[in-house]
C-alpha cells in the first residue's frame, strides 16, 4: 500500500511545554489508524496539526509527498483534500442539511448545484437520512447531526478523513448509529485517522492502534496485539481503566 | 372626546407630517448607527485593551446619560461652547446616532463573539477560503442573530424621537400640542383626542416593526 500521510518528528508546544513531543506516524492509503490515550494527552492536537489548525514548532506533516504543515501553498487547497469531523458536529445552523452538504462542493470545487444535490442525496440515503434533507440542524438529534457532518465531509471526496472524538458529545444510544457509518467507510477502504474513547469500536474499525500519552506515541500495533498483549505498563493501565471486573 | 379637532382644516395632515419628521430623524440615525455600529463592533472583537476600554466607556456613558440631557448638551451646549451653529434636526441625528452606534456596536460585538472559533474551522476544513467562510457561514449567522434585536432598537428610537420637541423640532407630539393649544376654547377635550391619535400613530408605526422582529426571531431560532 502507498503511504498517504507522513507525520515526521512533529513537536507542538504551548509556551515551553511540549504537548506533542517528536511524534512520528505514517498512514497508508486505505488504512484506518485509531489513536487513543488519556484526556489531554495531545491526540486531538495531533489531528489539528494535520489540518494546520495548529502551527507546529518542529517537524512536518506530509500529505502525498507535499509538506502541508508548515504549509507553503494555499491552506484552503490543502484542507480541501482532508476531511474533518468534529466532536460537536459544527454544521452550519442557518443552512438545511442539503445546503450544508452542497455549500463547499459548489463554492470550492465549482460543481454544478444539481449534480452536488444528486450526490448529496445519494450519500444521505446511505446513512438513512434522505428524509431529513430539508431539515435544519436544530431539528436533528445529535446522532443525525453527526451523520450529516460525516457525509458533508465526504462530499469533498477527501484523500483522508480525520474524526475527532465524534461520539463524545452523543447520548449513548446514538453512538451506534454514527459508528456504524464509520465502520462502513472503513470497509470501503477510506483512509481515516480516528481519535476516540470507544474501545470496542476502535478494535472493530482499526487496522492499526496508536496509544499516545504525555505527547508521545507510547505504543502502536495491530488491534489484537494492542488490546490482548499490551507491551507497556502505561497502556495496560490505560486499558484497564475501561474494564470492570 | 376631542377627536373632532383633527378634522378641522389641515390638522390631520399636519400631524402626519409631524410623524414624518420623527420618522425621518430616526431613519437617518438608524442608517448611520448600523454602518458605524458594525465598524465599531468589529473593532471591539479585536480585544485590544485600549479599544475595549474606550468603547466600554463610550457605551456606558451613552447608556447612563438620559437622551434628553444628551440632546441639550449637543444642541445648546456645543453650539455655544464650540461656536458651531447646527439645526435642531442635525443635533438630534447626532444624538440618536451616538446612541444607536453604541447599542449597535454592542449587538455586533455580541453576535460576532457568540460564534465559536470551531464554526470557522468547520468551514475551513471543507476547503473554504476566509472570504467564502465569512460570506456564506459567518455573516449570515451574525445577521440572523442581530436583526431582531436591531429592529427593536429602531422602534425604541422612533419612540424616543418624541424628546426632540424639547429642542424645538416640530414633530408629531409638538404638532399635537399646537393643535390642542389653538383649539383650547372651541374644543376643551382636544387633549384626549389628539394625544390618543398620536398614541395610535406611534403604535401603527412601531407595531408592524415589532411583529417583523418577532417573526424573524421565530424563523431563525437555532
Tab-separated table of C-alpha atoms in Angstrom:
chain	number	residue	atom	x	y	z
A	1	UNK	CA	0.000	0.000	0.000
A	2	UNK	CA	1.129	3.570	-0.727
A	3	UNK	CA	1.896	5.938	2.056
A	4	UNK	CA	-0.511	8.879	2.057
A	5	UNK	CA	0.253	10.720	5.273
A	6	UNK	CA	3.576	11.107	6.987
A	7	UNK	CA	3.950	12.875	10.311
A	8	UNK	CA	7.652	13.432	10.756
A	9	UNK	CA	9.227	14.322	14.096
A	10	UNK	CA	6.346	16.648	14.935
A	11	UNK	CA	6.684	18.807	18.039
A	12	UNK	CA	3.943	21.146	19.131
A	13	UNK	CA	4.462	23.445	22.094
A	14	UNK	CA	2.392	25.932	24.045
A	15	UNK	CA	4.826	28.359	25.633
A	16	UNK	CA	7.613	25.975	26.600
A	17	UNK	CA	5.555	22.902	27.268
A	18	UNK	CA	5.643	20.261	24.556
A	19	UNK	CA	2.106	18.966	24.036
A	20	UNK	CA	3.366	16.784	21.228
A	21	UNK	CA	6.927	15.603	21.529
A	22	UNK	CA	8.703	14.350	18.390
A	23	UNK	CA	5.799	12.311	17.075
A	24	UNK	CA	6.310	10.071	14.048
A	25	UNK	CA	3.367	8.402	12.344
A	26	UNK	CA	2.655	7.224	8.836
A	27	UNK	CA	-0.700	6.291	7.379
A	28	UNK	CA	-1.063	4.202	4.240
A	29	UNK	CA	-3.739	4.574	1.636
A	30	UNK	CA	-6.886	2.792	2.789
A	31	UNK	CA	-5.604	2.343	6.307
A	32	UNK	CA	-7.606	3.143	9.413
A	33	UNK	CA	-5.458	4.371	12.275
A	34	UNK	CA	-7.141	4.802	15.640
A	35	UNK	CA	-5.490	6.988	18.262
A	36	UNK	CA	-6.388	6.545	21.923
A	37	UNK	CA	-5.000	7.984	25.119
A	38	UNK	CA	-5.983	9.784	28.306
A	39	UNK	CA	-7.630	13.210	28.168
A	40	UNK	CA	-5.187	15.969	27.416
A	41	UNK	CA	-2.543	13.624	26.017
A	42	UNK	CA	-2.364	15.542	22.756
A	43	UNK	CA	-4.334	13.231	20.470
A	44	UNK	CA	-6.835	15.884	19.325
A	45	UNK	CA	-3.998	18.380	18.936
A	46	UNK	CA	-2.274	15.887	16.640
A	47	UNK	CA	-5.343	15.777	14.373
A	48	UNK	CA	-5.494	19.580	14.374
A	49	UNK	CA	-1.814	19.727	13.387
A	50	UNK	CA	-2.506	17.527	10.363
A	51	UNK	CA	-5.064	20.081	9.174
A	52	UNK	CA	-2.793	23.037	10.011
A	53	UNK	CA	-5.189	24.412	12.596
A	54	UNK	CA	-2.182	24.384	14.907
A	55	UNK	CA	1.203	25.791	13.999
A	56	UNK	CA	3.995	23.397	14.925
A	57	UNK	CA	7.408	24.052	16.437
A	58	UNK	CA	9.393	21.291	14.785
A	59	UNK	CA	8.995	18.563	12.201
A	60	UNK	CA	6.493	18.400	9.382
A	61	UNK	CA	3.317	16.826	8.111
A	62	UNK	CA	3.469	15.431	4.575
A	63	UNK	CA	0.353	14.565	2.574
A	64	UNK	CA	1.022	12.505	-0.531
A	65	UNK	CA	4.552	13.882	-0.888
A	66	UNK	CA	3.638	17.507	-0.214
A	67	UNK	CA	4.539	19.258	3.048
A	68	UNK	CA	1.277	20.677	4.412
A	69	UNK	CA	2.312	21.831	7.883
A	70	UNK	CA	4.202	24.131	7.866
A	71	UNK	CA	2.180	24.980	4.775
A	72	UNK	CA	3.830	26.942	1.977
A	73	UNK	CA	0.966	26.809	-0.513
A	74	UNK	CA	-2.660	27.737	-0.075
A	75	UNK	CA	-4.097	26.327	3.125
A	76	UNK	CA	-7.619	26.082	1.740
A	77	UNK	CA	-6.417	23.917	-1.157
A	78	UNK	CA	-4.697	21.569	1.286
A	79	UNK	CA	-7.698	21.371	3.597
A	80	UNK	CA	-9.933	20.600	0.638
A	81	UNK	CA	-8.087	17.265	0.428
A	82	UNK	CA	-8.521	16.466	4.124
A	83	UNK	CA	-11.953	15.828	5.597
A	84	UNK	CA	-12.555	16.587	9.246
A	85	UNK	CA	-15.441	15.769	11.572
A	86	UNK	CA	-15.641	17.459	14.955
A	87	UNK	CA	-16.936	16.438	18.355
A	88	UNK	CA	-19.807	18.946	18.277
A	89	UNK	CA	-20.786	18.388	14.608
A	90	UNK	CA	-20.289	22.046	13.644
A	91	UNK	CA	-22.967	22.020	10.975
A	92	UNK	CA	-23.920	25.469	9.696
A	93	UNK	CA	-27.062	26.257	11.723
A	94	UNK	CA	-28.591	28.625	9.149
A	95	UNK	CA	-28.499	26.067	6.362
A	96	UNK	CA	-30.557	22.931	5.772
A	97	UNK	CA	-28.946	19.501	5.689
A	98	UNK	CA	-28.774	19.609	1.900
A	99	UNK	CA	-27.426	23.164	1.832
A	100	UNK	CA	-24.795	22.220	4.407
A	101	UNK	CA	-23.649	19.403	2.185
A	102	UNK	CA	-23.502	21.206	-1.158
A	103	UNK	CA	-22.023	24.522	0.022
A	104	UNK	CA	-18.355	23.587	-0.223
A	105	UNK	CA	-18.655	21.386	-3.354
A	106	UNK	CA	-20.429	24.212	-5.191
A	107	UNK	CA	-18.267	27.078	-3.900
A	108	UNK	CA	-14.895	25.368	-3.672
A	109	UNK	CA	-14.976	22.576	-6.240
A	110	UNK	CA	-17.302	24.547	-8.565
A	111	UNK	CA	-19.535	21.528	-9.067
A	112	UNK	CA	-22.955	22.294	-10.559
A	113	UNK	CA	-25.633	22.651	-7.897
A	114	UNK	CA	-27.844	19.963	-9.461
A	115	UNK	CA	-25.019	17.438	-9.553
A	116	UNK	CA	-23.954	18.247	-5.996
A	117	UNK	CA	-27.527	17.768	-4.806
A	118	UNK	CA	-27.769	14.432	-6.551
A	119	UNK	CA	-24.572	13.255	-4.900
A	120	UNK	CA	-25.687	14.614	-1.523
A	121	UNK	CA	-28.997	12.780	-1.733
A	122	UNK	CA	-27.256	9.519	-2.567
A	123	UNK	CA	-24.985	9.924	0.463
A	124	UNK	CA	-27.887	10.896	2.739
A	125	UNK	CA	-29.730	7.825	1.575
A	126	UNK	CA	-26.772	5.659	2.534
A	127	UNK	CA	-26.772	6.959	6.096
A	128	UNK	CA	-30.555	6.712	6.338
A	129	UNK	CA	-31.256	10.446	6.374
A	130	UNK	CA	-32.746	11.211	2.960
A	131	UNK	CA	-35.963	12.194	4.721
A	132	UNK	CA	-34.099	14.948	6.552
A	133	UNK	CA	-32.633	16.756	3.558
A	134	UNK	CA	-34.669	19.913	4.151
A	135	UNK	CA	-34.372	19.907	7.943
A	136	UNK	CA	-32.260	22.411	9.801
A	137	UNK	CA	-29.555	21.111	12.145
A	138	UNK	CA	-31.553	22.216	15.218
A	139	UNK	CA	-34.323	19.808	14.176
A	140	UNK	CA	-31.995	16.794	14.233
A	141	UNK	CA	-30.783	14.588	17.060
A	142	UNK	CA	-27.089	14.526	17.909
A	143	UNK	CA	-26.576	11.232	16.107
A	144	UNK	CA	-28.309	12.525	12.982
A	145	UNK	CA	-26.251	15.721	13.052
A	146	UNK	CA	-23.040	13.754	13.277
A	147	UNK	CA	-24.031	11.506	10.373
A	148	UNK	CA	-24.716	14.625	8.317
A	149	UNK	CA	-21.322	16.035	9.346
A	150	UNK	CA	-19.633	12.854	8.129
A	151	UNK	CA	-21.339	12.819	4.737
A	152	UNK	CA	-20.765	16.567	4.401
A	153	UNK	CA	-17.037	15.875	4.718
A	154	UNK	CA	-17.343	13.012	2.199
A	155	UNK	CA	-18.895	15.369	-0.349
A	156	UNK	CA	-15.434	16.878	-0.895
A	157	UNK	CA	-14.097	13.397	-1.646
A	158	UNK	CA	-11.130	13.842	0.694
A	159	UNK	CA	-7.974	11.765	0.426
A	160	UNK	CA	-8.018	11.276	4.166
A	161	UNK	CA	-10.686	11.697	6.818
A	162	UNK	CA	-9.952	12.898	10.364
A	163	UNK	CA	-12.520	12.057	13.033
A	164	UNK	CA	-12.034	13.902	16.310
A	165	UNK	CA	-13.966	12.202	19.147
A	166	UNK	CA	-17.087	12.200	17.028
A	167	UNK	CA	-19.208	10.356	19.582
A	168	UNK	CA	-18.008	12.122	22.723
A	169	UNK	CA	-20.935	14.559	22.774
A	170	UNK	CA	-23.602	11.979	21.929
A	171	UNK	CA	-26.147	10.237	24.108
A	172	UNK	CA	-25.102	6.590	24.492
A	173	UNK	CA	-27.989	5.244	22.424
A	174	UNK	CA	-26.912	7.370	19.444
A	175	UNK	CA	-23.293	6.305	19.418
A	176	UNK	CA	-24.014	3.128	17.489
A	177	UNK	CA	-25.728	4.751	14.504
A	178	UNK	CA	-22.733	7.032	13.990
A	179	UNK	CA	-20.070	4.396	14.467
A	180	UNK	CA	-21.849	2.027	12.050
A	181	UNK	CA	-21.399	4.677	9.360
A	182	UNK	CA	-17.679	4.865	10.116
A	183	UNK	CA	-17.294	1.096	10.069
A	184	UNK	CA	-18.899	1.018	6.617
A	185	UNK	CA	-16.485	3.688	5.426
A	186	UNK	CA	-13.594	1.587	6.680
A	187	UNK	CA	-14.910	-1.416	4.745
A	188	UNK	CA	-14.989	0.706	1.582
A	189	UNK	CA	-11.309	1.434	2.039
A	190	UNK	CA	-11.468	5.048	3.199
A	191	UNK	CA	-8.249	6.308	4.728
A	192	UNK	CA	-9.034	7.558	8.221
A	193	UNK	CA	-7.317	8.793	11.340
A	194	UNK	CA	-9.694	8.450	14.264
A	195	UNK	CA	-9.434	9.764	17.799
A	196	UNK	CA	-11.914	8.055	20.105
A	197	UNK	CA	-12.684	6.796	23.594
A	198	UNK	CA	-14.885	3.945	22.323
A	199	UNK	CA	-12.580	0.959	22.748
A	200	UNK	CA	-14.887	-1.679	21.281
A	201	UNK	CA	-15.395	0.472	18.214
A	202	UNK	CA	-11.659	1.160	17.971
A	203	UNK	CA	-10.921	-2.532	17.966
A	204	UNK	CA	-13.553	-3.220	15.314
A	205	UNK	CA	-12.553	-0.487	12.925
A	206	UNK	CA	-8.776	-0.127	13.309
A	207	UNK	CA	-6.068	-1.537	11.075
A	208	UNK	CA	-3.556	-0.092	13.483
A	209	UNK	CA	-3.877	1.249	17.043
A	210	UNK	CA	-1.791	4.090	18.438
A	211	UNK	CA	-1.533	4.959	22.132
A	212	UNK	CA	-0.450	8.490	22.983
A	213	UNK	CA	0.417	9.605	26.489
A	214	UNK	CA	2.119	12.806	27.554
A	215	UNK	CA	2.524	13.976	23.977
A	216	UNK	CA	4.444	10.893	22.820
A	217	UNK	CA	3.464	7.759	20.979
A	218	UNK	CA	3.952	5.162	23.691
A	219	UNK	CA	2.824	2.098	21.824
A	220	UNK	CA	1.356	1.101	18.484
A	221	UNK	CA	0.323	-2.175	16.929
A	222	UNK	CA	-2.428	-4.291	15.414
A	223	UNK	CA	-5.699	-4.169	17.326
A	224	UNK	CA	-5.296	-7.763	18.572
A	225	UNK	CA	-1.797	-7.217	19.941
A	226	UNK	CA	-2.710	-3.813	21.268
A	227	UNK	CA	-5.694	-4.988	23.296
A	228	UNK	CA	-4.592	-8.524	24.177
A	229	UNK	CA	-0.869	-8.105	24.761
A	230	UNK	CA	-0.048	-4.533	25.600
A	231	UNK	CA	3.742	-4.234	25.836
A	232	UNK	CA	3.950	-1.206	28.080
A	233	UNK	CA	2.718	-0.772	31.610
A	234	UNK	CA	1.151	2.582	30.751
A	235	UNK	CA	-1.042	1.121	28.012
A	236	UNK	CA	-2.028	-1.789	30.262
A	237	UNK	CA	-3.136	0.626	32.963
A	238	UNK	CA	-4.969	2.767	30.417
A	239	UNK	CA	-6.859	-0.225	29.002
A	240	UNK	CA	-7.657	-1.477	32.494
A	241	UNK	CA	-9.436	1.776	33.244
A	242	UNK	CA	-12.073	0.776	30.669
A	243	UNK	CA	-12.916	-2.641	32.103
A	244	UNK	CA	-14.933	-3.527	35.177
A	245	UNK	CA	-14.415	-6.813	36.978
B	1	UNK	CA	-63.971	63.212	23.055
B	2	UNK	CA	-61.889	65.779	21.220
B	3	UNK	CA	-61.226	63.823	18.058
B	4	UNK	CA	-63.209	66.357	16.007
B	5	UNK	CA	-60.392	68.928	16.056
B	6	UNK	CA	-58.366	66.665	13.833
B	7	UNK	CA	-60.945	67.022	11.102
B	8	UNK	CA	-60.628	70.803	11.168
B	9	UNK	CA	-58.562	72.398	8.432
B	10	UNK	CA	-55.288	70.601	7.734
B	11	UNK	CA	-54.824	69.391	11.308
B	12	UNK	CA	-54.596	65.695	10.472
B	13	UNK	CA	-52.191	66.363	7.611
B	14	UNK	CA	-50.031	68.464	9.943
B	15	UNK	CA	-49.997	65.658	12.491
B	16	UNK	CA	-48.920	63.188	9.838
B	17	UNK	CA	-46.160	65.449	8.575
B	18	UNK	CA	-45.015	65.735	12.195
B	19	UNK	CA	-44.842	61.965	12.261
B	20	UNK	CA	-42.841	62.172	9.045
B	21	UNK	CA	-40.284	64.428	10.763
B	22	UNK	CA	-39.950	61.934	13.624
B	23	UNK	CA	-39.533	59.024	11.214
B	24	UNK	CA	-37.008	60.917	9.098
B	25	UNK	CA	-34.803	61.627	12.126
B	26	UNK	CA	-34.953	58.045	13.338
B	27	UNK	CA	-34.409	56.543	9.884
B	28	UNK	CA	-31.302	58.619	9.141
B	29	UNK	CA	-29.970	57.891	12.626
B	30	UNK	CA	-30.619	54.151	12.234
B	31	UNK	CA	-28.729	54.024	8.942
B	32	UNK	CA	-25.761	55.885	10.425
B	33	UNK	CA	-25.898	53.703	13.547
B	34	UNK	CA	-25.866	50.471	11.547
B	35	UNK	CA	-22.826	51.472	9.481
B	36	UNK	CA	-20.831	52.884	12.412
B	37	UNK	CA	-22.047	50.167	14.785
B	38	UNK	CA	-20.876	47.352	12.502
B	39	UNK	CA	-17.463	49.001	12.156
B	40	UNK	CA	-17.076	49.716	15.882
B	41	UNK	CA	-18.459	46.305	16.897
B	42	UNK	CA	-15.998	44.506	14.614
B	43	UNK	CA	-13.121	46.566	16.014
B	44	UNK	CA	-14.233	45.692	19.539
B	45	UNK	CA	-13.761	41.973	18.885
B	46	UNK	CA	-10.040	42.579	18.309
B	47	UNK	CA	-9.734	42.603	22.107
B	48	UNK	CA	-7.116	45.344	22.247
B	49	UNK	CA	-7.191	46.729	25.818
B	50	UNK	CA	-7.230	50.392	24.787
B	51	UNK	CA	-10.011	49.873	22.266
B	52	UNK	CA	-12.006	47.802	24.741
B	53	UNK	CA	-11.644	50.490	27.406
B	54	UNK	CA	-12.648	53.363	25.121
B	55	UNK	CA	-15.599	51.525	23.603
B	56	UNK	CA	-16.839	50.290	27.006
B	57	UNK	CA	-16.589	53.830	28.385
B	58	UNK	CA	-18.465	55.206	25.368
B	59	UNK	CA	-21.166	52.550	25.634
B	60	UNK	CA	-21.699	53.016	29.384
B	61	UNK	CA	-21.637	56.811	29.088
B	62	UNK	CA	-24.325	56.810	26.409
B	63	UNK	CA	-26.459	54.277	28.292
B	64	UNK	CA	-26.336	56.085	31.609
B	65	UNK	CA	-26.936	59.530	30.143
B	66	UNK	CA	-30.618	60.370	29.629
B	67	UNK	CA	-31.184	61.030	25.922
B	68	UNK	CA	-32.743	64.393	26.729
B	69	UNK	CA	-29.653	65.603	28.573
B	70	UNK	CA	-27.553	64.440	25.646
B	71	UNK	CA	-29.826	66.385	23.288
B	72	UNK	CA	-29.455	69.552	25.368
B	73	UNK	CA	-25.713	69.035	25.637
B	74	UNK	CA	-25.264	68.712	21.890
B	75	UNK	CA	-27.786	71.300	20.777
B	76	UNK	CA	-27.380	74.062	23.381
B	77	UNK	CA	-24.023	73.128	24.880
B	78	UNK	CA	-21.743	72.509	21.941
B	79	UNK	CA	-23.225	75.180	19.728
B	80	UNK	CA	-22.378	77.812	22.355
B	81	UNK	CA	-19.118	76.305	23.556
B	82	UNK	CA	-17.674	75.469	20.165
B	83	UNK	CA	-19.370	78.235	18.259
B	84	UNK	CA	-20.900	75.826	15.749
B	85	UNK	CA	-24.364	76.531	14.572
B	86	UNK	CA	-26.357	73.460	13.755
B	87	UNK	CA	-30.016	72.869	13.175
B	88	UNK	CA	-32.052	71.100	15.804
B	89	UNK	CA	-32.553	68.238	13.353
B	90	UNK	CA	-28.816	67.811	12.868
B	91	UNK	CA	-28.329	67.848	16.628
B	92	UNK	CA	-30.959	65.146	17.088
B	93	UNK	CA	-29.490	62.986	14.331
B	94	UNK	CA	-26.090	63.288	16.036
B	95	UNK	CA	-27.503	62.327	19.428
B	96	UNK	CA	-29.559	59.444	18.093
B	97	UNK	CA	-26.629	58.182	16.032
B	98	UNK	CA	-24.332	58.333	19.066
B	99	UNK	CA	-26.868	56.282	20.974
B	100	UNK	CA	-27.657	53.893	18.130
B	101	UNK	CA	-23.994	53.328	17.297
B	102	UNK	CA	-23.295	52.420	20.924
B	103	UNK	CA	-26.163	49.930	21.036
B	104	UNK	CA	-25.485	48.502	17.575
B	105	UNK	CA	-21.774	48.041	18.240
B	106	UNK	CA	-22.616	46.057	21.345
B	107	UNK	CA	-25.027	43.877	19.348
B	108	UNK	CA	-22.455	43.303	16.618
B	109	UNK	CA	-19.750	42.514	19.151
B	110	UNK	CA	-22.049	40.063	20.939
B	111	UNK	CA	-23.098	38.344	17.723
B	112	UNK	CA	-19.523	38.076	16.456
B	113	UNK	CA	-18.037	36.736	19.663
B	114	UNK	CA	-21.007	34.369	20.047
B	115	UNK	CA	-19.854	32.391	17.028
B	116	UNK	CA	-17.332	29.815	18.212
B	117	UNK	CA	-13.915	29.582	16.547
B	118	UNK	CA	-14.670	25.991	15.596
B	119	UNK	CA	-17.502	27.158	13.305
B	120	UNK	CA	-14.821	28.929	11.253
B	121	UNK	CA	-12.629	25.811	11.390
B	122	UNK	CA	-15.532	23.658	10.296
B	123	UNK	CA	-15.797	25.803	7.174
B	124	UNK	CA	-12.036	25.959	6.584
B	125	UNK	CA	-11.811	22.183	6.892
B	126	UNK	CA	-14.140	21.906	3.889
B	127	UNK	CA	-11.610	23.867	1.860
B	128	UNK	CA	-13.437	27.192	2.043
B	129	UNK	CA	-11.309	30.338	1.963
B	130	UNK	CA	-11.505	33.016	4.646
B	131	UNK	CA	-13.627	35.173	2.328
B	132	UNK	CA	-16.024	32.323	1.470
B	133	UNK	CA	-16.297	31.460	5.153
B	134	UNK	CA	-17.347	34.994	6.064
B	135	UNK	CA	-19.754	35.374	3.156
B	136	UNK	CA	-21.502	32.005	3.397
B	137	UNK	CA	-21.090	30.909	7.011
B	138	UNK	CA	-20.306	33.704	9.456
B	139	UNK	CA	-22.066	36.846	8.202
B	140	UNK	CA	-25.435	35.123	7.571
B	141	UNK	CA	-25.345	33.838	11.155
B	142	UNK	CA	-24.465	37.273	12.512
B	143	UNK	CA	-27.314	38.914	10.612
B	144	UNK	CA	-29.744	36.340	11.926
B	145	UNK	CA	-28.600	36.927	15.494
B	146	UNK	CA	-28.617	40.695	15.189
B	147	UNK	CA	-31.586	41.607	13.085
B	148	UNK	CA	-34.403	41.033	15.603
B	149	UNK	CA	-32.526	42.998	18.259
B	150	UNK	CA	-31.609	45.837	15.935
B	151	UNK	CA	-35.222	46.085	14.823
B	152	UNK	CA	-36.153	46.564	18.469
B	153	UNK	CA	-33.632	49.376	18.595
B	154	UNK	CA	-35.426	51.033	15.656
B	155	UNK	CA	-38.754	51.053	17.498
B	156	UNK	CA	-37.080	52.406	20.631
B	157	UNK	CA	-35.547	55.136	18.534
B	158	UNK	CA	-38.835	56.091	16.920
B	159	UNK	CA	-40.468	56.330	20.325
B	160	UNK	CA	-37.648	58.398	21.761
B	161	UNK	CA	-37.887	60.971	18.965
B	162	UNK	CA	-40.748	62.469	20.960
B	163	UNK	CA	-37.971	64.122	23.001
B	164	UNK	CA	-36.712	66.233	20.118
B	165	UNK	CA	-39.570	68.686	20.508
B	166	UNK	CA	-37.672	69.853	23.589
B	167	UNK	CA	-35.074	71.420	21.309
B	168	UNK	CA	-37.708	72.996	19.112
B	169	UNK	CA	-38.347	70.418	16.420
B	170	UNK	CA	-41.957	70.310	15.354
B	171	UNK	CA	-42.550	66.585	15.255
B	172	UNK	CA	-45.794	64.700	15.785
B	173	UNK	CA	-46.130	65.339	19.529
B	174	UNK	CA	-45.350	69.040	19.147
B	175	UNK	CA	-47.903	69.391	16.332
B	176	UNK	CA	-50.397	67.709	18.641
B	177	UNK	CA	-49.689	70.243	21.381
B	178	UNK	CA	-50.074	73.108	18.895
B	179	UNK	CA	-53.432	71.789	17.761
B	180	UNK	CA	-54.615	71.477	21.364
B	181	UNK	CA	-53.448	74.993	22.195
B	182	UNK	CA	-55.130	76.510	19.139
B	183	UNK	CA	-58.450	74.855	19.929
B	184	UNK	CA	-58.450	75.348	23.688
B	185	UNK	CA	-61.662	77.419	23.569
B	186	UNK	CA	-63.628	75.596	20.887
B	187	UNK	CA	-62.805	72.004	21.933
B	188	UNK	CA	-61.661	71.800	25.541
B	189	UNK	CA	-61.457	67.988	25.207
B	190	UNK	CA	-58.954	68.159	22.366
B	191	UNK	CA	-56.117	66.893	24.594
B	192	UNK	CA	-57.603	63.445	24.807
B	193	UNK	CA	-58.460	63.115	21.132
B	194	UNK	CA	-55.160	64.456	19.904
B	195	UNK	CA	-52.908	62.552	22.281
B	196	UNK	CA	-54.892	59.373	21.689
B	197	UNK	CA	-54.378	59.865	17.960
B	198	UNK	CA	-50.644	60.441	18.459
B	199	UNK	CA	-50.556	57.278	20.533
B	200	UNK	CA	-52.299	55.336	17.784
B	201	UNK	CA	-49.948	56.754	15.154
B	202	UNK	CA	-46.877	55.648	17.135
B	203	UNK	CA	-48.498	52.282	17.609
B	204	UNK	CA	-49.274	51.882	13.905
B	205	UNK	CA	-45.660	52.602	13.037
B	206	UNK	CA	-43.987	50.514	15.738
B	207	UNK	CA	-46.334	47.538	15.868
B	208	UNK	CA	-45.560	46.119	12.393
B	209	UNK	CA	-41.842	46.565	13.085
B	210	UNK	CA	-42.173	44.694	16.332
B	211	UNK	CA	-44.154	41.918	14.615
B	212	UNK	CA	-41.451	41.654	11.952
B	213	UNK	CA	-38.826	41.297	14.666
B	214	UNK	CA	-40.790	38.544	16.423
B	215	UNK	CA	-41.375	36.782	13.126
B	216	UNK	CA	-37.681	36.814	12.221
B	217	UNK	CA	-36.688	35.695	15.701
B	218	UNK	CA	-39.002	32.725	15.458
B	219	UNK	CA	-37.998	31.877	11.906
B	220	UNK	CA	-34.291	31.933	12.695
B	221	UNK	CA	-34.173	30.498	16.197
B	222	UNK	CA	-31.394	27.980	16.399
